Amino acid sequence: MDGVSRRKLLAWGAAATALGATGCTRQADGEGPPGKNGATPPEPSPSPAVTPLGDGSTADTGPQPNQPPAPRPLEPGERPPQFVVFSWDGAGEVGNGLFPRFRKVAREHGAAMTFFLSGLYLLPESKRNLYRPPGNPRGASDIGYLKDANIRLTLENLRAAWLEGHEIGTHFNGHFCGGSGSVAHWTPRQWRSEIEQASAFVTRWRTNTGFTDVEPLPFDYGTELIGARTPCLLGQENLLPAAAELGWRYDASSPGGLQVWPAKKQGVWDLPLQSIPFPGRSFEVLSMDYNLLANQSGNTTRGPVADRPGWREEAVGAFTQGFQRAYETNRAPLFIGNHFEEWNGGIYMDAVEQTIQHIAEAGHRDVRMVSFRQLCDWLDAQPEPVLTKLRALGVGQQPTGGWKNYLA
């Protein structure tokens, strides 16, 4: 466990409850075609026409492949699909194989995911002074910079992920959670600066790294970037004006959400992590791997080996019970957040994979494992009166008279 992780866990240990904080470290549609979860696993795409952008770090390769058909409004009395969004904070590949592992899991089960990329993961440490974090010294970061070899691996996986149909969002840069420079205190103007810098590190990695033998990221990040999750789920109130000004469609930073249908804040979809059942506990837990850890092993990422099998089963139970509760009642989208970490021997990674398998192999044709972008597409396709009716359903509440009557 590195020093950054230990400081964070100690700082947040007191809040490790049902609605605890979330942490990162450097190790860090409704109309799908037939197949598992109504989606066809991505097929290899032909090489697209490439129009380099800027210094060639990114390129316009046309529409993103492996996307579901355009969503349509629900028919009167139609039951809504059950959406599940798996997302990843940081999205750096540090050599532990977790990024390619979950790309493979997604392919096998027809899932799309959202990867919230930390911009600093594409900036060499030798160029750290290019980063001017709001409220902090130049080049400072509470997560580590990646080695050049790991930057290459991250670029390779980001490129492949987008071509496979996944979304690339942002987790910003330096991950400042504590002290006077915390993102909790940033102004909208400071958030705008952080966003512009994160975007610059993605669109100028070729200049900053000097790599000439790596293919460009196959998307225009100015178009691709439509949403984010903030460090430690802090600072959303002042982020939203900047997000709205940039035309972002959603933010996934709000803590302590419930399993209900989402609404907009300041014109931006608010898609929070949610309280879900916690097997064997008298309280619920936030739907993220870190929050499970904080309630199981406290302020260490290396809890007793003997406890890990039980903790893994608790994690699987939390995720699957959260899914089942929504599926059988109000059909609210389920949001599960993760990190490419091997905390407590990798049990949370195993739990996420088992959950995806459980959802896929249950055989529900009305379940969609989608990215946040794809969920926003579906939400935006629905008439407001339908969304209002959906939002009126509480946690675990079934529609009165069944869906045919409720949405007639």
Coordinates of C-alpha atoms in Angstrom, one line a residue:
M1 CA 0.0 0.0 0.0
D2 CA 1.5 3.3 -1.0
G3 CA 1.7 6.4 1.1
V4 CA -1.0 8.2 -0.8
S5 CA -3.4 5.3 -0.3
R6 CA -2.7 5.1 3.4
R7 CA -3.2 8.8 4.0
K8 CA -6.5 8.7 2.2
L9 CA -7.8 5.7 4.0
L10 CA -6.8 7.1 7.3
A11 CA -8.5 10.4 6.5
W12 CA -11.7 8.8 5.4
G13 CA -11.8 6.0 7.8
A14 CA -14.2 7.8 10.1
A15 CA -16.6 8.2 7.3
A16 CA -16.6 4.6 6.3
T17 CA -20.3 4.0 6.7
A18 CA -23.1 3.3 4.4
L19 CA -22.6 6.6 2.6
G20 CA -18.8 6.8 3.0
A21 CA -16.4 8.6 0.6
T22 CA -14.7 7.0 -2.3
G23 CA -11.0 6.9 -3.2
C24 CA -8.5 6.4 -5.9
T25 CA -4.8 5.7 -6.0
R26 CA -2.3 5.6 -8.8
Q27 CA -2.7 1.8 -9.1
A28 CA -5.1 2.8 -10.2
D29 CA -30.2 2.0 -24.7
G30 CA -33.1 0.1 -24.6
E31 CA -33.2 -1.4 -28.0
G32 CA -30.2 -3.7 -28.2
P33 CA -29.9 -6.4 -30.9
P34 CA -30.3 -10.1 -29.9
G35 CA -27.7 -11.7 -27.7
K36 CA -26.7 -11.6 -24.1
N37 CA -28.3 -8.6 -22.4
G38 CA -29.8 -7.7 -25.8
A39 CA -26.4 -6.8 -27.2
T40 CA -24.0 -8.4 -29.6
P41 CA -20.4 -8.7 -28.4
P42 CA -18.2 -6.4 -30.4
E43 CA -16.7 -7.7 -33.6
P44 CA -13.3 -6.5 -34.9
S45 CA -13.9 -3.3 -36.8
P46 CA -12.3 -2.6 -40.2
S47 CA -9.6 0.1 -40.0
P48 CA -11.4 3.4 -40.1
A49 CA -10.4 6.4 -42.2
V50 CA -8.1 8.5 -40.0
T51 CA -8.1 12.3 -39.9
P52 CA -5.3 13.4 -37.5
L53 CA -6.3 16.1 -35.0
G54 CA -3.9 18.6 -33.4
D55 CA -0.4 17.0 -33.0
G56 CA -1.8 13.6 -34.0
S57 CA -2.5 12.4 -30.4
T58 CA -6.1 11.9 -31.4
A59 CA -7.9 11.4 -34.7
D60 CA -11.4 11.6 -36.2
T61 CA -12.2 8.1 -37.3
G62 CA -15.9 8.6 -37.9
P63 CA -18.9 7.3 -35.8
Q64 CA -18.0 5.1 -32.8
P65 CA -18.4 1.4 -33.7
N66 CA -20.2 -1.2 -31.7
Q67 CA -23.0 1.1 -30.6
P68 CA -26.7 0.0 -30.0
P69 CA -29.4 1.2 -32.4
A70 CA -30.7 4.7 -31.7
P71 CA -33.1 4.6 -28.7
R72 CA -36.8 5.2 -29.1
P73 CA -39.5 6.4 -26.7
L74 CA -41.2 3.8 -24.6
E75 CA -44.5 2.7 -26.0
P76 CA -47.6 3.3 -23.8
G77 CA -47.6 0.7 -21.0
E78 CA -44.1 -0.6 -22.0
R79 CA -41.9 -1.8 -19.2
P80 CA -38.5 0.1 -19.2
P81 CA -35.3 -1.8 -19.7
Q82 CA -33.1 -2.4 -16.7
F83 CA -29.9 -0.4 -17.2
V84 CA -26.6 -1.2 -15.4
V85 CA -23.6 1.1 -15.8
F86 CA -20.2 -0.2 -14.7
S87 CA -17.6 2.6 -14.6
W88 CA -13.9 2.9 -13.7
D89 CA -12.2 5.8 -12.0
G90 CA -8.7 6.7 -13.2
A91 CA -8.6 4.1 -16.0
G92 CA -4.8 3.8 -16.1
E93 CA -3.1 0.5 -16.9
V94 CA -0.2 0.0 -14.6
G95 CA 0.7 -3.5 -15.7
N96 CA -1.6 -5.5 -13.4
G97 CA -3.7 -6.4 -16.4
L98 CA -7.0 -5.2 -15.0
F99 CA -7.9 -2.8 -17.9
P100 CA -7.6 -5.6 -20.6
R101 CA -9.3 -8.1 -18.2
F102 CA -12.5 -6.1 -18.0
R103 CA -12.5 -5.2 -21.7
K104 CA -12.5 -9.0 -22.2
V105 CA -15.3 -9.5 -19.7
A106 CA -17.3 -6.8 -21.4
R107 CA -16.8 -8.4 -24.8
E108 CA -17.9 -11.8 -23.5
H109 CA -21.1 -10.5 -22.1
G110 CA -22.1 -7.8 -24.5
A111 CA -21.5 -4.9 -22.1
A112 CA -20.4 -1.3 -22.6
M113 CA -18.7 0.6 -19.8
T114 CA -17.4 4.1 -19.0
F115 CA -13.8 4.7 -18.3
F116 CA -13.1 8.0 -16.4
L117 CA -9.5 8.7 -17.4
S118 CA -7.2 10.8 -15.2
G119 CA -5.5 13.2 -17.6
L120 CA -2.2 12.9 -15.7
Y121 CA -2.0 9.2 -16.7
L122 CA -0.9 10.4 -20.2
L123 CA 1.6 13.0 -18.9
P124 CA 5.2 11.9 -18.2
E125 CA 6.5 12.8 -14.8
S126 CA 9.4 14.6 -16.4
K127 CA 6.7 17.1 -17.8
R128 CA 4.8 17.4 -14.5
N129 CA 5.4 21.2 -14.4
L130 CA 3.0 21.5 -17.3
Y131 CA 0.2 20.8 -14.8
R132 CA -1.0 23.8 -12.8
P133 CA -3.5 22.4 -10.4
P134 CA -6.0 24.9 -8.9
G135 CA -5.1 25.8 -5.3
N136 CA -2.0 23.5 -5.3
P137 CA 1.7 23.9 -6.3
R138 CA 2.7 23.5 -9.9
G139 CA 3.1 19.8 -10.8
A140 CA 1.6 18.6 -7.6
S141 CA -0.7 15.5 -7.6
D142 CA -2.2 13.2 -4.9
I143 CA -1.9 10.3 -7.4
G144 CA 1.3 9.3 -8.9
Y145 CA 2.4 9.9 -12.5
L146 CA 2.8 6.7 -14.6
K147 CA 6.0 5.4 -16.0
D148 CA 6.4 5.7 -19.8
A149 CA 5.7 2.0 -20.3
N150 CA 2.5 2.3 -18.4
I151 CA 1.4 5.4 -20.4
R152 CA 1.9 3.3 -23.5
L153 CA -0.3 0.5 -22.1
T154 CA -2.9 3.0 -21.1
L155 CA -3.0 4.5 -24.6
E156 CA -3.3 1.0 -26.1
N157 CA -6.2 0.1 -23.9
L158 CA -8.0 3.4 -24.3
R159 CA -7.8 3.1 -28.0
A160 CA -9.1 -0.5 -28.0
A161 CA -11.8 0.3 -25.5
W162 CA -13.3 3.1 -27.6
L163 CA -13.3 0.9 -30.7
E164 CA -15.0 -1.8 -28.7
G165 CA -17.8 0.6 -27.9
H166 CA -16.9 2.0 -24.5
E167 CA -17.0 5.6 -23.3
I168 CA -14.0 7.7 -22.3
G169 CA -14.9 10.3 -19.6
T170 CA -12.7 12.2 -17.2
H171 CA -11.6 11.8 -13.6
F172 CA -9.7 15.1 -14.0
N173 CA -6.1 15.2 -12.9
G174 CA -4.5 15.5 -9.5
H175 CA -7.2 13.9 -7.3
F176 CA -7.0 16.4 -4.5
C177 CA -9.3 15.4 -1.7
G178 CA -8.0 17.1 1.4
G179 CA -6.6 20.3 2.7
S180 CA -7.1 23.9 1.4
G181 CA -6.4 22.8 -2.2
S182 CA -9.1 20.1 -2.2
V183 CA -11.5 20.0 -5.1
A184 CA -14.3 20.5 -2.5
H185 CA -13.2 24.2 -2.4
W186 CA -12.7 24.8 -6.2
T187 CA -14.7 27.5 -7.9
P188 CA -16.4 27.0 -11.3
R189 CA -13.5 28.9 -12.9
Q190 CA -11.0 26.5 -11.3
W191 CA -12.9 23.5 -12.4
R192 CA -12.9 24.9 -15.9
S193 CA -9.1 25.2 -15.7
E194 CA -8.8 21.6 -14.5
I195 CA -11.0 20.3 -17.3
E196 CA -9.1 22.2 -20.0
Q197 CA -5.8 20.8 -18.6
A198 CA -7.1 17.3 -18.5
S199 CA -8.3 17.6 -22.1
A200 CA -4.9 19.0 -23.1
F201 CA -3.1 16.1 -21.6
V202 CA -5.3 13.7 -23.6
T203 CA -5.0 15.6 -26.9
R204 CA -1.3 16.4 -26.7
W205 CA 0.2 13.2 -25.3
R206 CA 2.3 12.8 -28.5
T207 CA 4.0 16.1 -27.9
N208 CA 4.4 15.5 -24.2
T209 CA 5.7 12.0 -24.4
G210 CA 7.6 12.1 -27.7
F211 CA 6.1 8.8 -28.7
T212 CA 6.1 8.4 -32.5
D213 CA 5.3 4.7 -32.7
V214 CA 1.9 4.7 -30.9
E215 CA -1.3 5.0 -32.8
P216 CA -3.6 8.0 -32.1
L217 CA -6.6 7.7 -29.9
P218 CA -9.4 7.2 -32.5
F219 CA -11.8 10.0 -31.3
D220 CA -12.1 13.7 -31.1
Y221 CA -12.0 14.2 -27.3
G222 CA -13.8 17.5 -27.6
T223 CA -16.8 15.5 -28.8
E224 CA -16.2 12.4 -26.8
L225 CA -15.9 14.0 -23.4
I226 CA -19.5 14.6 -22.1
G227 CA -19.2 13.6 -18.4
A228 CA -17.1 13.0 -15.4
R229 CA -16.7 11.7 -11.8
T230 CA -14.9 14.0 -9.4
P231 CA -12.2 12.8 -6.9
C232 CA -13.7 11.5 -3.7
L233 CA -17.2 12.6 -5.0
L234 CA -16.4 16.1 -3.9
G235 CA -17.1 19.5 -5.5
Q236 CA -20.1 18.8 -7.7
E237 CA -22.0 22.0 -6.9
N238 CA -19.3 24.2 -8.4
L239 CA -18.4 21.7 -11.1
L240 CA -21.9 21.8 -12.6
P241 CA -21.8 25.4 -13.9
A242 CA -18.5 24.6 -15.8
A243 CA -20.0 21.3 -17.0
A244 CA -23.1 23.0 -18.3
E245 CA -21.1 25.7 -20.0
L246 CA -19.1 23.1 -21.8
G247 CA -22.3 21.3 -22.9
W248 CA -21.6 18.2 -20.9
R249 CA -24.6 15.8 -20.6
Y250 CA -24.0 14.2 -17.2
D251 CA -22.0 14.1 -14.0
A252 CA -21.5 11.0 -11.9
S253 CA -20.1 12.6 -8.8
S254 CA -22.9 12.9 -6.4
P255 CA -22.6 10.7 -3.3
G256 CA -25.3 9.0 -1.4
G257 CA -27.8 8.6 -4.3
L258 CA -30.7 6.2 -4.1
Q259 CA -31.9 3.6 -6.5
V260 CA -34.4 5.8 -8.2
W261 CA -34.7 7.3 -11.7
P262 CA -32.3 10.2 -12.2
A263 CA -33.1 13.9 -12.8
K264 CA -31.0 16.8 -14.1
K265 CA -29.2 19.4 -12.0
Q266 CA -28.4 22.7 -13.8
G267 CA -29.3 21.1 -17.1
V268 CA -26.9 18.1 -16.6
W269 CA -28.0 14.6 -15.8
D270 CA -27.1 13.7 -12.2
L271 CA -26.1 10.1 -12.1
P272 CA -24.9 9.3 -8.6
L273 CA -23.4 6.3 -6.9
Q274 CA -26.3 4.7 -5.0
S275 CA -27.0 3.1 -1.6
I276 CA -27.5 -0.7 -2.2
P277 CA -28.2 -3.6 0.2
F278 CA -25.2 -4.7 2.3
P279 CA -25.6 -8.4 3.2
G280 CA -25.4 -9.1 6.9
R281 CA -25.3 -5.4 7.8
S282 CA -28.0 -3.1 9.3
F283 CA -27.2 -0.3 6.8
E284 CA -26.7 0.1 3.0
V285 CA -23.4 0.7 1.3
L286 CA -22.5 3.0 -1.6
S287 CA -22.2 1.1 -4.9
M288 CA -18.4 1.3 -5.3
D289 CA -15.6 -1.0 -4.5
Y290 CA -13.8 1.4 -2.2
N291 CA -16.8 1.8 0.0
L292 CA -17.1 -1.9 0.4
L293 CA -13.5 -2.0 1.4
A294 CA -13.8 0.8 3.9
N295 CA -16.6 -1.0 5.6
Q296 CA -14.8 -4.4 5.6
S297 CA -11.1 -3.8 6.2
G298 CA -11.3 -0.2 7.4
N299 CA -8.1 1.8 6.7
T300 CA -6.1 -0.9 5.1
T301 CA -6.2 -2.4 1.6
R302 CA -4.6 -5.6 3.0
G303 CA -7.0 -7.1 5.4
P304 CA -6.6 -10.6 6.9
V305 CA -6.5 -13.2 4.2
A306 CA -8.9 -15.4 6.1
D307 CA -11.6 -12.8 5.9
R308 CA -11.3 -12.2 2.1
P309 CA -13.6 -15.0 0.8
G310 CA -16.4 -13.8 3.0
W311 CA -15.9 -10.2 2.0
R312 CA -15.9 -11.1 -1.7
E313 CA -19.2 -12.8 -1.2
E314 CA -20.6 -9.8 0.6
A315 CA -19.5 -7.6 -2.3
V316 CA -21.1 -9.9 -4.9
G317 CA -24.2 -10.0 -2.7
A318 CA -24.4 -6.2 -2.5
F319 CA -24.1 -5.7 -6.2
T320 CA -26.5 -8.5 -7.2
Q321 CA -29.1 -7.6 -4.6
G322 CA -28.9 -4.0 -5.8
F323 CA -29.5 -5.2 -9.3
Q324 CA -32.4 -7.6 -8.3
R325 CA -34.1 -4.9 -6.2
A326 CA -34.3 -2.5 -9.1
Y327 CA -35.1 -5.2 -11.8
E328 CA -38.0 -6.5 -9.8
T329 CA -39.5 -3.1 -8.8
N330 CA -38.9 0.4 -10.2
R331 CA -36.3 -0.5 -12.9
A332 CA -34.1 2.4 -11.8
P333 CA -30.7 2.3 -13.5
L334 CA -27.9 0.8 -11.3
F335 CA -24.6 2.5 -11.2
I336 CA -21.5 0.6 -10.0
G337 CA -18.1 2.4 -9.6
N338 CA -14.7 0.7 -9.5
H339 CA -10.9 1.2 -9.6
F340 CA -8.3 -0.9 -11.3
E341 CA -7.0 -2.0 -8.0
E342 CA -6.1 -5.3 -6.2
W343 CA -7.3 -4.3 -2.8
N344 CA -7.7 -7.2 -0.4
G345 CA -6.1 -9.6 -2.8
G346 CA -8.3 -8.5 -5.8
I347 CA -11.6 -9.6 -4.3
Y348 CA -13.5 -6.5 -5.5
M349 CA -12.3 -7.1 -9.1
D350 CA -13.6 -10.7 -8.8
A351 CA -16.8 -9.5 -7.3
V352 CA -17.4 -7.1 -10.3
E353 CA -16.7 -9.9 -12.8
Q354 CA -19.0 -12.3 -11.0
T355 CA -21.7 -9.6 -10.9
I356 CA -21.4 -9.0 -14.7
Q357 CA -21.6 -12.8 -15.2
H358 CA -24.6 -13.1 -12.9
I359 CA -26.5 -10.3 -14.8
A360 CA -25.6 -11.7 -18.2
E361 CA -26.3 -15.3 -17.5
A362 CA -29.7 -14.7 -15.9
G363 CA -31.1 -14.5 -19.4
H364 CA -33.0 -11.3 -19.0
R365 CA -33.5 -9.9 -22.5
D366 CA -34.6 -6.5 -21.1
V367 CA -31.3 -5.8 -19.3
R368 CA -28.8 -3.4 -20.8
M369 CA -25.2 -3.0 -19.5
V370 CA -24.4 0.3 -21.0
S371 CA -22.1 3.3 -20.7
F372 CA -23.3 6.6 -19.2
R373 CA -23.4 8.1 -22.7
Q374 CA -25.7 5.4 -23.9
L375 CA -27.9 5.8 -20.9
C376 CA -28.1 9.5 -21.5
D377 CA -29.1 8.8 -25.1
W378 CA -32.0 6.7 -23.8
L379 CA -33.1 9.2 -21.2
D380 CA -33.0 12.0 -23.7
A381 CA -35.3 10.0 -26.0
Q382 CA -38.1 9.7 -23.5
P383 CA -40.9 12.2 -23.1
E384 CA -40.7 14.2 -19.9
P385 CA -44.1 12.9 -18.6
V386 CA -42.8 9.4 -18.8
L387 CA -39.6 10.3 -16.9
T388 CA -41.7 12.1 -14.3
K389 CA -43.7 9.0 -13.8
L390 CA -40.6 6.9 -13.5
R391 CA -39.0 9.3 -11.0
A392 CA -42.1 9.1 -8.8
L393 CA -41.3 5.5 -7.9
G394 CA -39.3 5.1 -4.7
V395 CA -36.6 2.6 -3.9
G396 CA -37.9 -0.9 -4.3
Q397 CA -41.4 0.4 -5.3
Q398 CA -43.4 -1.4 -7.9
P399 CA -45.6 0.5 -10.2
T400 CA -49.2 0.6 -9.1
G401 CA -51.2 -1.7 -11.3
G402 CA -48.2 -3.0 -13.1
W403 CA -46.3 -1.3 -15.9
K404 CA -49.1 -1.5 -18.5
N405 CA -51.3 0.5 -16.2
Y406 CA -48.7 2.8 -14.8
L407 CA -47.3 4.0 -18.1
A408 CA -50.5 3.6 -20.1

